[in-house]
Amino acid sequence: MIELPMDTSRSTISQATQLLEKQQQRSIELRASPARERLERIARLASAVRSEADALRAALHDDLGKPAPESDLTELFPVLQEARYLARHLRRWMRNRHVMPTAATLGTRARVRYEPRGTSLIISPWNYPVNLTLIPVLDAFAAGCPVIVKPSEFTPATSACLRRLINSNFPPEDAMSIEGGVETAKGLLDLPFEHFFYTGGGRVAGEIMRAAARNLASVTLELGGKSPTVIDQSADLSRAARILTWAKFANAGQTCIAPDYVYVHAAIAVDFQKALLEEIARVWGSEPAIRRNNTDYCRIVSTRHTQRLTELLADARSRGARLLFGGEADPAKRYIEPTVVWNPPAGSQLMQEEIFGPILPLLPFQDDEEVIAAINSRPKPLALYIYARDRKFIRRIIGSTSSGGVVINHSMLHVLHERLPFGGVGASGLGSYHGFYGFRAFSHERAILEDKFSPSRILFPPYTSLPRRAIALLLKVLG
Ligand code: NAD
């Protein structure tokens, strides 16, 4: 793991402490910032991304072996799309939302005003480092919050690029990116931010909540988990195979919403296996040597993670899981080929922890109750994918389970839908973002009520007969 020496992280934190004081001042100014100023910051960040696109692509290639088209599709495009969407709608979202009086508040006027939560710390992970750092920054800008950003130490080239991009385009009191590892992140967590926006593994999420609890700050937690896929016998199998081959193996499976494991109906399991393996061979290469040299295929982020994945595979095989495809790994080159295993036991590590790599377990199921029970026996996942034509089956699975999001007859596409909230539930996260939901994540919904001619004063003490009768009537009619 790359970690700043203790002294460096200490001096970084003392600089961050001073900076946060400035940002606290700035955040008061930003409360009244007009849409025009926020839109200008959003446009400036989008234009910096466009002009630094080549450097970002090169850094992503260095860190993760990401091919340029994949970086464009999954890192740069979502950021630019978010900027465009915010630019189109921000003025409307910032307007006060007037609400009708209720019977008990007749004679008043009320509205909801979105105001910035204030100084925000954004901690981001390594798997989509540009996307998962800059979309929260855009959402914070939309809401009028100053930010300190701490990208992941596991993608040093991209984190350095993000530092240059943010720090050379914004004054530090508006936005500052700080590089560093766990010690730096922990030091930042000790500072009195008003909002913590964390994307990463669940293990650290508890520490983020503890830090927020110390200051009673708000949090958004974008976590992961084992996102299941269910393939019913009514599904279009070749379509499911085509999409899973992309969704599971893009970024070498290191995607928070990647299908983690697949339940396939026993009646079509053999047909699906055949369709899937043919598709994997067509897309990623029919021979191990072709797959190894496929420049469209990413690398694992670190040797340690590569080893972790090879251990998961070895453990599953030792417990009786059958290898259907792939299995070759080269930890020194951070390479694991697309791998499919059949029916690993529930107790195997592969079925216990989030895989976060290019190993796909396929498991048979006989009826919906079995698959629903299996999904509900695990922590609530970030996404659930259902492949089926049978609407009743789809309704039953959705109605009996819980997850951050659901996609029917596709995978991962919901992350690109700007009008949908993106986030988890329970173990997969708290809160959501993207588009309006991102603006809302960094905003406080302030309730404002103005009295015009409310008759409420007749309810006040002293409780003579008039207020007594008025309260009794209120209870009877409106209670
Ligand atoms: P990581 O190791 O890069 O950690 C994420 C961030 O947390 C880094 O910036 C790191 O420096 C910081 N960090 C590490 N230890 C810390 C500590 N003790 N205190 C404070 N900060 C600390 O990334 P990761 O956690 O391995 O990321 C992978 C996980 O993230 C997976 O579980 C994945 O599903 C999840 N994820 C979720 C989303 C989402 O949008 N919901 C997106 C991507 C990844």
Coordinates of C-alpha atoms and ligand atoms in Angstrom, one line a residue:
M1 CA 0.0 0.0 0.0
I2 CA 1.3 3.5 -0.8
E3 CA 1.3 5.6 2.3
L4 CA 2.7 9.0 3.0
P5 CA 5.3 8.9 5.8
M6 CA 3.7 9.8 9.1
D7 CA 5.3 13.3 9.1
T8 CA 4.1 14.1 5.7
S9 CA 0.6 13.1 6.5
R10 CA 0.8 15.1 9.7
S11 CA 1.9 18.2 7.9
T12 CA -0.8 17.6 5.3
I13 CA -3.4 17.4 8.0
S14 CA -2.2 20.6 9.6
Q15 CA -2.5 22.4 6.2
A16 CA -5.9 20.8 5.8
T17 CA -7.0 22.1 9.2
Q18 CA -6.0 25.7 8.2
L19 CA -7.7 25.3 4.9
L20 CA -10.9 24.0 6.5
E21 CA -11.1 27.2 8.6
K22 CA -11.0 29.2 5.3
Q23 CA -13.6 26.9 3.8
Q24 CA -15.8 27.4 6.8
Q25 CA -15.8 31.1 6.1
R26 CA -16.3 30.5 2.4
S27 CA -19.2 28.2 3.0
I28 CA -21.1 31.1 4.7
E29 CA -20.5 33.2 1.5
L30 CA -21.6 30.3 -0.7
R31 CA -24.9 30.0 1.1
A32 CA -26.0 33.0 -0.8
S33 CA -24.2 32.2 -4.0
P34 CA -26.4 32.6 -7.1
A35 CA -26.9 29.8 -9.6
R36 CA -24.7 31.7 -12.1
E37 CA -21.6 31.3 -9.8
R38 CA -22.3 27.6 -9.2
L39 CA -22.8 27.0 -12.9
E40 CA -19.6 28.7 -13.6
R41 CA -17.7 26.3 -11.3
I42 CA -19.4 23.3 -12.8
A43 CA -18.6 24.5 -16.3
R44 CA -15.0 25.1 -15.3
L45 CA -14.6 21.6 -13.9
A46 CA -16.2 20.1 -17.1
S47 CA -13.9 22.2 -19.3
A48 CA -10.8 21.1 -17.2
V49 CA -11.9 17.5 -17.7
R50 CA -12.1 18.0 -21.5
S51 CA -8.7 19.6 -21.7
E52 CA -7.1 17.1 -19.4
A53 CA -8.8 14.1 -21.1
D54 CA -5.6 12.7 -22.6
A55 CA -3.7 12.9 -19.3
L56 CA -6.6 11.3 -17.4
R57 CA -6.8 8.4 -20.0
A58 CA -3.1 7.9 -19.7
A59 CA -3.2 7.8 -15.9
L60 CA -6.2 5.4 -15.9
H61 CA -4.2 3.2 -18.2
D62 CA -1.1 3.3 -16.0
D63 CA -3.2 2.5 -12.8
L64 CA -5.7 0.0 -14.1
G65 CA -4.8 -0.8 -17.7
K66 CA -8.1 0.8 -18.7
P67 CA -8.4 1.0 -22.5
A68 CA -9.2 4.6 -23.7
P69 CA -12.7 3.8 -24.9
E70 CA -13.6 2.3 -21.6
S71 CA -12.2 5.3 -19.8
D72 CA -14.2 7.5 -22.1
L73 CA -17.4 5.6 -21.5
T74 CA -17.2 4.9 -17.8
E75 CA -15.1 7.7 -16.4
L76 CA -15.2 10.9 -18.6
F77 CA -18.7 10.6 -20.1
P78 CA -20.5 10.2 -16.8
V79 CA -18.7 13.2 -15.4
L80 CA -19.5 15.4 -18.4
Q81 CA -23.0 14.1 -18.6
E82 CA -23.5 15.1 -14.9
A83 CA -22.1 18.5 -15.5
R84 CA -24.4 19.0 -18.5
Y85 CA -27.5 17.8 -16.6
L86 CA -26.7 20.0 -13.5
A87 CA -26.2 23.0 -15.8
R88 CA -29.6 22.3 -17.4
H89 CA -31.6 21.9 -14.2
L90 CA -29.8 23.7 -11.4
R91 CA -31.6 27.0 -11.6
R92 CA -35.0 25.2 -11.2
W93 CA -33.8 23.1 -8.3
M94 CA -32.4 26.1 -6.4
R95 CA -35.8 27.9 -6.5
N96 CA -37.8 27.8 -3.3
R97 CA -40.3 25.0 -3.5
H98 CA -43.6 26.4 -2.3
V99 CA -46.0 24.1 -0.5
M100 CA -49.7 24.4 0.2
P101 CA -50.8 25.0 3.8
T102 CA -52.3 22.1 5.7
A103 CA -55.6 22.5 7.6
A104 CA -53.8 23.2 10.9
T105 CA -51.5 25.8 9.3
L106 CA -54.1 27.7 7.3
G107 CA -53.2 31.3 6.9
T108 CA -49.5 30.7 6.5
R109 CA -47.2 30.5 3.5
A110 CA -44.5 27.8 3.5
R111 CA -41.6 26.8 1.3
V112 CA -38.6 24.5 1.2
R113 CA -35.3 26.2 0.6
Y114 CA -32.3 24.1 -0.5
E115 CA -29.2 25.4 1.3
P116 CA -25.7 24.0 1.2
R117 CA -24.7 21.6 3.9
G118 CA -21.4 23.3 4.1
T119 CA -17.8 22.1 4.2
S120 CA -17.6 18.6 2.7
L121 CA -15.0 15.9 2.7
I122 CA -15.2 13.6 -0.3
I123 CA -13.2 10.3 0.0
S124 CA -13.2 8.2 -3.2
P125 CA -12.0 4.7 -4.2
W126 CA -9.7 3.4 -6.9
N127 CA -12.0 1.5 -9.2
Y128 CA -13.5 4.4 -11.1
P129 CA -11.3 7.1 -9.7
V130 CA -12.3 10.0 -12.0
N131 CA -16.0 9.3 -12.1
L132 CA -16.3 8.6 -8.3
T133 CA -14.3 11.7 -7.4
L134 CA -15.6 14.3 -9.8
I135 CA -19.3 13.5 -9.8
P136 CA -19.6 14.1 -6.1
V137 CA -17.5 17.3 -6.6
L138 CA -19.9 18.5 -9.3
D139 CA -22.9 17.7 -7.0
A140 CA -21.2 19.6 -4.1
F141 CA -20.6 22.6 -6.4
A142 CA -24.3 22.5 -7.5
A143 CA -25.4 22.6 -3.9
G144 CA -22.9 25.4 -3.0
C145 CA -20.5 23.4 -0.8
P146 CA -16.7 23.9 -0.6
V147 CA -14.9 20.5 -0.8
I148 CA -11.7 18.8 0.3
V149 CA -11.2 15.7 -1.8
K150 CA -9.1 12.6 -0.9
P151 CA -8.8 10.2 -3.9
S152 CA -7.5 6.7 -3.4
E153 CA -3.8 5.9 -2.8
F154 CA -4.2 2.8 -5.0
T155 CA -4.4 4.7 -8.2
P156 CA -1.4 7.1 -7.8
A157 CA -1.2 8.3 -11.4
T158 CA -4.9 9.2 -11.5
S159 CA -4.9 10.8 -8.1
A160 CA -2.0 13.0 -9.1
C161 CA -3.8 14.0 -12.2
L162 CA -7.0 14.8 -10.2
R163 CA -4.9 16.9 -7.8
R164 CA -3.5 19.0 -10.6
L165 CA -6.9 19.3 -12.3
I166 CA -8.7 20.4 -9.2
N167 CA -6.0 22.5 -7.5
S168 CA -5.0 24.4 -10.6
N169 CA -8.6 25.3 -11.5
F170 CA -10.1 26.3 -8.2
P171 CA -9.0 28.4 -5.3
P172 CA -8.4 26.2 -2.2
E173 CA -11.3 27.7 -0.3
D174 CA -13.6 26.3 -3.0
A175 CA -12.0 22.9 -3.7
M176 CA -8.8 21.2 -2.9
S177 CA -7.6 17.7 -3.6
I178 CA -5.2 16.0 -1.1
E179 CA -3.2 12.9 -1.9
G180 CA -2.4 10.4 0.7
G181 CA -3.3 7.0 2.2
V182 CA -5.1 5.7 5.2
E183 CA -3.3 7.9 7.8
T184 CA -4.1 11.0 5.8
A185 CA -7.7 9.9 5.4
K186 CA -8.0 9.2 9.1
G187 CA -6.5 12.6 9.9
L188 CA -9.0 14.3 7.6
L189 CA -11.8 12.4 9.4
D190 CA -10.8 14.1 12.7
L191 CA -11.6 17.5 11.2
P192 CA -15.0 19.1 11.8
F193 CA -16.5 18.8 8.3
E194 CA -20.2 19.4 8.0
H195 CA -20.8 16.6 5.5
F196 CA -18.8 13.4 4.7
F197 CA -19.3 11.8 1.3
Y198 CA -17.6 8.4 1.2
T199 CA -17.4 5.9 -1.6
G200 CA -15.6 2.6 -0.8
G201 CA -15.8 -0.6 1.2
G202 CA -18.1 -1.2 4.0
R203 CA -15.3 -1.9 6.5
V204 CA -14.3 1.8 6.6
A205 CA -17.9 3.1 6.4
G206 CA -18.3 2.5 10.2
E207 CA -15.2 4.8 10.8
I208 CA -16.8 7.5 8.6
M209 CA -20.0 7.3 10.6
R210 CA -18.1 7.5 13.9
A211 CA -16.2 10.5 12.6
A212 CA -19.5 12.2 11.5
A213 CA -21.1 11.3 14.9
R214 CA -18.3 13.2 16.7
N215 CA -19.5 16.4 15.0
L216 CA -23.1 15.4 14.3
A217 CA -22.2 15.9 10.7
S218 CA -24.3 14.3 7.9
V219 CA -23.0 11.4 5.7
T220 CA -23.5 9.9 2.3
L221 CA -22.1 6.4 2.1
E222 CA -21.7 4.8 -1.3
L223 CA -20.7 1.2 -0.6
G224 CA -20.7 -2.1 -2.4
G225 CA -21.6 -5.7 -1.7
K226 CA -22.6 -8.8 -3.6
S227 CA -25.0 -7.7 -6.3
P228 CA -27.0 -10.8 -7.5
T229 CA -28.2 -11.6 -11.0
V230 CA -31.2 -13.9 -11.5
I231 CA -31.9 -15.5 -14.9
D232 CA -35.3 -17.0 -15.2
Q233 CA -36.2 -19.7 -17.7
S234 CA -38.3 -17.1 -19.6
A235 CA -35.2 -14.9 -20.2
D236 CA -33.6 -14.2 -23.6
L237 CA -30.4 -16.2 -22.9
S238 CA -28.2 -14.8 -25.6
R239 CA -29.0 -11.3 -24.6
A240 CA -28.3 -12.1 -20.9
A241 CA -25.0 -13.7 -21.9
R242 CA -24.0 -10.7 -24.1
I243 CA -24.7 -8.2 -21.3
L244 CA -23.1 -10.2 -18.5
T245 CA -19.9 -10.7 -20.5
W246 CA -19.5 -6.9 -20.5
A247 CA -20.9 -6.1 -17.1
K248 CA -18.9 -8.7 -15.2
F249 CA -15.6 -8.3 -17.0
A250 CA -15.4 -4.6 -17.8
N251 CA -12.7 -3.1 -15.5
A252 CA -11.8 -6.7 -14.8
G253 CA -14.9 -7.0 -12.5
Q254 CA -13.8 -4.1 -10.2
T255 CA -17.1 -2.4 -10.4
C256 CA -19.3 -1.7 -7.3
I257 CA -22.4 -2.6 -9.3
A258 CA -20.9 -5.5 -11.2
P259 CA -23.0 -8.7 -11.1
D260 CA -21.3 -10.5 -8.3
Y261 CA -22.9 -13.9 -8.8
V262 CA -25.6 -15.4 -11.0
Y263 CA -28.6 -17.6 -10.1
V264 CA -29.7 -19.3 -13.3
H265 CA -32.8 -21.5 -13.5
A266 CA -31.9 -25.2 -13.5
A267 CA -34.0 -25.8 -16.6
I268 CA -31.9 -23.5 -18.8
A269 CA -28.6 -23.7 -16.9
V270 CA -26.8 -25.8 -19.5
D271 CA -28.0 -23.6 -22.4
F272 CA -27.0 -20.5 -20.5
Q273 CA -23.5 -21.8 -19.7
K274 CA -23.0 -22.5 -23.4
A275 CA -24.2 -19.1 -24.5
L276 CA -22.1 -17.3 -21.8
L277 CA -18.8 -19.2 -22.4
E278 CA -19.1 -18.7 -26.2
E279 CA -19.7 -15.0 -25.7
I280 CA -16.8 -14.6 -23.3
A281 CA -14.5 -16.4 -25.8
R282 CA -15.8 -14.2 -28.6
V283 CA -15.3 -10.9 -26.7
W284 CA -12.2 -11.5 -24.5
G285 CA -10.4 -14.2 -26.6
S286 CA -10.8 -17.9 -27.3
E287 CA -7.3 -18.9 -26.1
P288 CA -5.5 -18.0 -22.8
A289 CA -2.7 -16.3 -24.8
I290 CA -5.2 -14.1 -26.7
R291 CA -7.0 -13.1 -23.6
R292 CA -3.7 -12.3 -21.8
N293 CA -2.7 -9.9 -24.6
N294 CA -6.2 -8.4 -25.1
T295 CA -5.7 -4.7 -24.7
D296 CA -9.4 -4.1 -24.1
Y297 CA -9.1 -6.1 -20.8
C298 CA -8.1 -4.3 -17.6
R299 CA -5.6 -5.2 -14.9
I300 CA -6.4 -5.7 -11.2
V301 CA -5.5 -2.7 -9.2
S302 CA -2.7 -4.3 -7.1
T303 CA -0.8 -7.5 -6.6
R304 CA -2.4 -7.9 -3.2
H305 CA -5.9 -7.8 -4.7
T306 CA -4.8 -10.2 -7.4
Q307 CA -3.6 -12.6 -4.8
R308 CA -6.9 -12.2 -2.8
L309 CA -8.8 -13.2 -5.9
T310 CA -6.7 -16.2 -6.7
E311 CA -7.2 -17.4 -3.1
L312 CA -11.0 -17.0 -3.5
L313 CA -10.9 -19.1 -6.6
A314 CA -8.6 -21.8 -5.0
D315 CA -10.9 -21.9 -1.9
A316 CA -14.0 -22.4 -4.0
R317 CA -12.4 -25.1 -6.2
S318 CA -11.1 -26.9 -3.1
R319 CA -14.7 -27.0 -1.8
G320 CA -16.0 -28.6 -5.0
A321 CA -16.8 -25.6 -7.3
R322 CA -16.2 -26.6 -11.0
L323 CA -14.1 -24.3 -13.2
L324 CA -16.1 -23.6 -16.4
F325 CA -13.9 -21.0 -18.0
G326 CA -10.5 -19.3 -17.4
G327 CA -8.8 -19.6 -14.1
E328 CA -5.4 -18.3 -15.2
A329 CA -3.7 -15.6 -13.0
D330 CA -0.4 -13.8 -12.9
P331 CA -0.2 -11.8 -9.7
A332 CA 3.1 -10.1 -10.7
K333 CA 1.3 -8.7 -13.8
R334 CA -1.9 -8.0 -11.8
Y335 CA -3.8 -10.2 -14.3
I336 CA -6.7 -12.6 -13.9
E337 CA -8.5 -13.8 -16.9
P338 CA -12.3 -13.9 -17.2
T339 CA -13.2 -16.8 -15.0
V340 CA -16.5 -18.7 -14.5
V341 CA -17.2 -21.3 -11.8
W342 CA -20.1 -23.6 -11.4
N343 CA -22.0 -23.8 -8.1
P344 CA -19.5 -22.8 -5.3
P345 CA -20.9 -23.8 -1.9
A346 CA -22.5 -21.1 0.2
G347 CA -19.7 -21.4 2.8
S348 CA -16.9 -20.7 0.3
Q349 CA -15.2 -17.3 0.5
L350 CA -16.3 -16.6 -3.1
M351 CA -19.9 -16.6 -1.9
Q352 CA -19.2 -14.9 1.4
E353 CA -17.3 -11.7 0.4
E354 CA -17.8 -9.2 -2.4
I355 CA -15.7 -10.6 -5.3
F356 CA -14.7 -7.3 -6.9
G357 CA -12.8 -9.1 -9.7
P358 CA -13.3 -11.1 -12.9
I359 CA -14.6 -14.4 -11.3
L360 CA -18.3 -15.2 -11.9
P361 CA -20.0 -17.9 -9.9
L362 CA -23.0 -19.5 -11.6
L363 CA -25.5 -21.2 -9.3
P364 CA -28.6 -23.2 -10.2
F365 CA -32.1 -22.5 -8.7
Q366 CA -35.4 -24.5 -9.0
D367 CA -38.0 -22.0 -7.9
D368 CA -38.4 -18.3 -7.0
E369 CA -38.7 -18.9 -3.3
E370 CA -35.3 -20.5 -3.2
V371 CA -33.6 -17.6 -5.0
I372 CA -35.5 -15.0 -2.9
A373 CA -34.4 -16.7 0.3
A374 CA -30.8 -16.8 -0.9
I375 CA -30.8 -13.1 -1.7
N376 CA -32.5 -12.2 1.6
S377 CA -30.0 -14.3 3.6
R378 CA -27.2 -11.8 2.7
P379 CA -26.8 -8.1 3.4
K380 CA -28.8 -5.8 1.1
P381 CA -26.9 -5.4 -2.1
L382 CA -26.2 -2.3 -4.2
A383 CA -27.9 -3.7 -7.3
L384 CA -30.1 -6.5 -8.4
Y385 CA -30.4 -7.7 -12.0
I386 CA -33.3 -9.8 -13.3
Y387 CA -33.4 -11.4 -16.7
A388 CA -36.9 -12.6 -17.5
R389 CA -39.8 -12.1 -19.9
D390 CA -42.3 -13.4 -17.3
R391 CA -43.6 -10.2 -15.6
K392 CA -45.0 -12.1 -12.7
F393 CA -41.5 -13.5 -11.9
I394 CA -40.0 -10.0 -12.2
R395 CA -42.7 -8.6 -9.8
R396 CA -42.2 -11.4 -7.3
I397 CA -38.4 -11.0 -7.2
I398 CA -38.6 -7.2 -6.8
G399 CA -41.4 -7.3 -4.3
S400 CA -39.7 -9.8 -2.0
T401 CA -36.2 -8.5 -1.9
S402 CA -34.3 -5.2 -1.3
S403 CA -31.4 -3.5 -3.0
G404 CA -30.0 -0.1 -3.9
G405 CA -31.3 -0.4 -7.5
V406 CA -32.8 -2.9 -9.9
V407 CA -32.2 -3.4 -13.6
I408 CA -34.4 -5.7 -15.6
N409 CA -33.0 -7.4 -18.7
H410 CA -29.8 -5.4 -18.5
S411 CA -27.0 -4.7 -16.0
M412 CA -25.4 -1.6 -14.6
L413 CA -27.3 0.8 -17.0
H414 CA -29.1 2.5 -14.2
V415 CA -25.8 4.2 -13.1
L416 CA -26.0 6.3 -16.3
H417 CA -29.6 7.4 -15.7
E418 CA -29.4 11.0 -14.4
R419 CA -33.0 11.0 -13.3
L420 CA -32.6 8.0 -11.0
P421 CA -31.1 8.1 -7.5
F422 CA -27.9 6.1 -7.3
G423 CA -27.1 4.6 -4.0
G424 CA -27.4 1.6 -1.7
V425 CA -29.5 0.5 1.2
G426 CA -28.4 -1.0 4.5
A427 CA -24.9 -2.6 4.1
S428 CA -24.6 -1.2 0.5
G429 CA -24.9 2.4 1.5
L430 CA -26.8 5.4 2.9
G431 CA -28.2 8.2 0.8
S432 CA -27.9 8.6 -3.0
Y433 CA -26.6 11.0 -5.6
H434 CA -26.5 11.8 -9.3
G435 CA -28.5 14.7 -10.8
F436 CA -31.1 16.1 -8.4
Y437 CA -30.3 13.5 -5.8
G438 CA -26.6 14.6 -5.8
F439 CA -27.7 18.2 -5.4
R440 CA -30.0 17.1 -2.6
A441 CA -27.2 15.0 -0.9
F442 CA -25.1 18.1 -0.4
S443 CA -28.2 20.3 0.5
H444 CA -30.2 20.9 3.6
E445 CA -33.9 21.1 3.0
R446 CA -34.7 24.1 5.1
A447 CA -38.4 24.5 6.1
I448 CA -39.5 28.2 6.0
L449 CA -43.0 29.2 7.2
E450 CA -44.3 32.7 7.2
D451 CA -47.4 33.6 9.1
K452 CA -50.0 35.7 7.2
F453 CA -53.3 35.4 9.0
S454 CA -53.0 32.1 11.0
P455 CA -55.8 31.8 13.6
S456 CA -53.4 29.6 15.7
R457 CA -53.3 32.2 18.5
I458 CA -56.7 31.2 19.7
L459 CA -55.1 27.9 20.9
F460 CA -52.6 29.6 23.2
P461 CA -52.8 29.7 27.0
P462 CA -54.3 30.8 29.3
Y463 CA -56.6 27.8 28.7
T464 CA -59.9 29.5 29.1
S465 CA -63.0 28.1 27.6
L466 CA -62.3 29.4 24.0
P467 CA -58.8 27.7 23.6
R468 CA -60.1 24.6 25.3
R469 CA -63.0 24.3 22.9
A470 CA -60.8 25.2 19.9
I471 CA -58.2 22.5 20.8
A472 CA -61.0 19.9 21.4
L473 CA -62.5 20.8 18.0
L474 CA -59.0 20.6 16.4
L475 CA -58.5 17.1 17.9
K476 CA -61.9 15.9 16.8
V477 CA -61.9 17.3 13.3
L478 CA -58.2 17.1 12.3
G479 CA -56.7 14.6 14.7
Ligands
NAD1 P1 -10.0 2.1 -1.2 O1 -9.1 1.1 -0.5 O2 -9.4 3.0 -2.3 O3 -10.7 3.0 -0.1 C1 -11.6 4.0 -0.4 C2 -11.1 5.3 0.2 O4 -11.1 5.2 1.6 C3 -9.6 5.6 -0.2 O5 -9.5 7.0 -0.5 C4 -8.9 5.3 1.1 O6 -7.7 6.1 1.3 C5 -9.9 5.6 2.2 N1 -9.7 4.9 3.4 C6 -9.1 3.7 3.6 N2 -9.0 3.4 4.9 C7 -9.6 4.4 5.6 C8 -9.8 4.7 6.9 N3 -9.5 3.9 7.9 N4 -10.4 5.9 7.2 C9 -10.8 6.7 6.3 N5 -10.6 6.5 5.0 C10 -10.0 5.4 4.6 O7 -11.2 1.4 -1.9 P2 -12.0 0.2 -1.5 O8 -12.6 0.4 -0.1 O9 -11.2 -1.1 -1.7 O10 -13.1 0.3 -2.6 C11 -13.7 -0.8 -3.1 C12 -15.1 -0.9 -2.4 O11 -15.8 0.3 -2.7 C13 -15.9 -2.0 -2.9 O12 -16.6 -2.6 -1.8 C14 -16.9 -1.4 -3.8 O13 -18.1 -2.1 -4.0 C15 -17.1 -0.1 -3.2 N6 -17.5 0.9 -4.2 C16 -18.8 1.5 -4.1 C17 -19.2 2.4 -5.1 C18 -20.5 3.0 -5.1 O14 -20.7 3.9 -5.8 N7 -21.4 2.6 -4.2 C19 -18.3 2.7 -6.1 C20 -17.1 2.1 -6.1 C21 -16.7 1.2 -5.2

